[in-house]
């Protein structure tokens, strides 16, 4: 959807996991529907989700893919890569082997016309991206390290990435903030899913109290220990995962890395009856992006499919409408 | 949610002296079979022994204890896999409660073991 700011909107097909995994829409149908519903112009895909032969693509596939995206008037923004370091039980890949898998995936990103590749901060460490920088430059594909719950910009792991990004000082290595890091509440549908799976009122209250108190990674352990003291399981397993899925970093925290942000994942969950997002502070996040001078894409990313059977398309329409309203207002009344 | 689709609707088919259960990998992307850590099935509250089961993916059959070595055999996210269970004769048209817990390890993070559970009552075709 168009908006008055210099920030461009788009969608990641990951948002439609219920529709895709449920075999209601295939990849081509999803791309066409994104265009029909005006949820572009940006199009983001996860390689191992959307492309059967990933990371390998042949010339026919490349031609077909690029033709489809062009025909639909969409722009391939970001390809999600994964480094499957632990694919062999008990034998993690060496750094060089893992780097090689990312090199192959970067080549595929380039062939398919993506200008950005999402890489993950969980497992490889800054050295991997230093080794990949010449490939990124050669292929003209920027690597964006995603900062996603449970990480924040202040975690030691992320500080190490920040230092490397500054030291390497290349436009081909930057960050992708994922808004899951800066939640202000746990989505109601998540709590409902946990209750449905058997979590008791007492368990829900305790978890939310701990979460609101300003949770840290340790809280997951503390909560699990509390759980072990006789509270029935079932939905409690799902509850414990909230500490890893919804982060508590301030909106202002992102400002520290904005000069190195190359793409944004507009993660969101429930939109309420008033059109407001219930867990992610879009009314603060989007004006912050505008004020920081960000001019890239935001991929709307609905993740409610992890714990509900709802429709990605319904949620995307609402969230992009909300985003346009906020972005338009932000350029009319600058912060 | 993936757990809703873990056991396919109409997925129970009598086969040989047992049956075949159509199942889906409960994740958003394709993964190699080597990431599977558990396929625990109960039929009408009775656990099925792992030795009575094989997994069929891409037209190939695998014993459950062989899966962790199958680094190059991929289960595509849109494909059905089939749990082939021996020695459990079902009456045609009979209804059975299937309770499956599918556990795997996410290979792109550290120490992330994900169990998904689906309980469905299906008619044996």
Short mmCIF file of C-alpha atoms in Angstrom, two decimals, chain A residues 14 17-27 46 48-54 82-90 118 120 122-123 193 241 304-310, chain B residues 1-6 8 22-32 34-37 58 68-69 71-72 74 76-80 105-111 114-115:
data_model
loop_
_atom_site.label_atom_id
_atom_site.label_comp_id
_atom_site.label_asym_id
_atom_site.label_seq_id
_atom_site.Cartn_x
_atom_site.Cartn_y
_atom_site.Cartn_z
CA UNK A 14 5.67 -16.20 5.91
CA UNK A 17 1.83 -19.91 6.60
CA UNK A 18 -1.67 -21.09 7.57
CA UNK A 19 -2.88 -20.68 3.98
CA UNK A 20 0.28 -22.17 2.43
CA UNK A 21 0.90 -25.04 4.85
CA UNK A 22 -2.84 -25.68 4.74
CA UNK A 23 -2.59 -26.05 0.94
CA UNK A 24 -5.21 -23.36 0.30
CA UNK A 25 -2.83 -21.23 -1.76
CA UNK A 26 0.33 -22.25 -3.54
CA UNK A 27 3.31 -19.91 -3.93
CA UNK A 46 11.81 -17.45 3.18
CA UNK A 48 13.22 -22.97 2.59
CA UNK A 49 9.49 -22.25 2.80
CA UNK A 50 8.60 -20.98 -0.65
CA UNK A 51 11.11 -22.63 -2.98
CA UNK A 52 10.97 -26.42 -3.24
CA UNK A 53 14.53 -26.91 -4.44
CA UNK A 54 16.10 -24.22 -2.25
CA UNK A 82 18.77 -20.14 7.26
CA UNK A 83 22.08 -21.58 8.45
CA UNK A 84 21.18 -25.16 9.43
CA UNK A 85 24.26 -25.61 11.59
CA UNK A 86 22.72 -28.37 13.76
CA UNK A 87 21.25 -30.51 11.00
CA UNK A 88 23.40 -33.46 12.09
CA UNK A 89 22.59 -34.48 15.66
CA UNK A 90 25.42 -33.71 18.07
CA UNK A 118 18.03 -11.90 6.00
CA UNK A 120 20.07 -14.78 11.62
CA UNK A 122 21.35 -16.83 16.77
CA UNK A 123 24.07 -19.15 15.78
CA UNK A 193 -4.18 -20.48 22.82
CA UNK A 241 7.70 -19.69 25.31
CA UNK A 304 -0.30 -15.44 14.72
CA UNK A 305 -0.34 -18.59 12.57
CA UNK A 306 2.02 -20.15 15.14
CA UNK A 307 -0.80 -20.29 17.70
CA UNK A 308 -4.07 -19.65 15.85
CA UNK A 309 -5.84 -20.89 12.72
CA UNK A 310 -6.64 -17.34 11.60
CA UNK B 1 -1.49 -23.75 13.44
CA UNK B 2 0.72 -26.64 12.42
CA UNK B 3 -0.57 -28.82 15.22
CA UNK B 4 -4.06 -28.61 13.68
CA UNK B 5 -2.72 -30.10 10.46
CA UNK B 6 -0.16 -32.54 11.90
CA UNK B 8 -4.32 -34.93 7.99
CA UNK B 22 -1.09 -39.18 6.49
CA UNK B 23 0.88 -36.59 8.47
CA UNK B 24 2.47 -33.20 7.88
CA UNK B 25 5.69 -31.72 9.18
CA UNK B 26 4.56 -29.15 11.80
CA UNK B 27 6.80 -26.24 10.77
CA UNK B 28 6.78 -23.40 8.26
CA UNK B 29 9.66 -24.66 6.10
CA UNK B 30 11.18 -27.81 4.63
CA UNK B 31 13.71 -29.69 6.71
CA UNK B 32 15.83 -32.85 6.46
CA UNK B 34 17.72 -35.90 10.47
CA UNK B 35 16.07 -33.23 12.65
CA UNK B 36 13.26 -35.52 13.85
CA UNK B 37 13.58 -36.55 17.48
CA UNK B 58 9.25 -39.07 -0.99
CA UNK B 68 18.80 -39.01 12.60
CA UNK B 69 21.29 -40.08 9.92
CA UNK B 71 20.75 -35.47 6.49
CA UNK B 72 20.14 -35.47 2.73
CA UNK B 74 14.24 -33.73 2.87
CA UNK B 76 9.16 -30.69 1.86
CA UNK B 77 6.83 -28.42 3.84
CA UNK B 78 3.84 -29.06 1.54
CA UNK B 79 4.23 -32.83 1.31
CA UNK B 80 2.52 -35.52 3.31
CA UNK B 105 15.09 -30.00 16.68
CA UNK B 106 15.35 -26.64 14.89
CA UNK B 107 18.74 -26.80 13.14
CA UNK B 108 19.29 -23.05 12.76
CA UNK B 109 19.15 -22.24 16.48
CA UNK B 110 20.84 -23.95 19.43
CA UNK B 111 19.06 -26.41 21.73
CA UNK B 114 9.90 -28.45 19.49
CA UNK B 115 7.11 -30.90 20.34
#
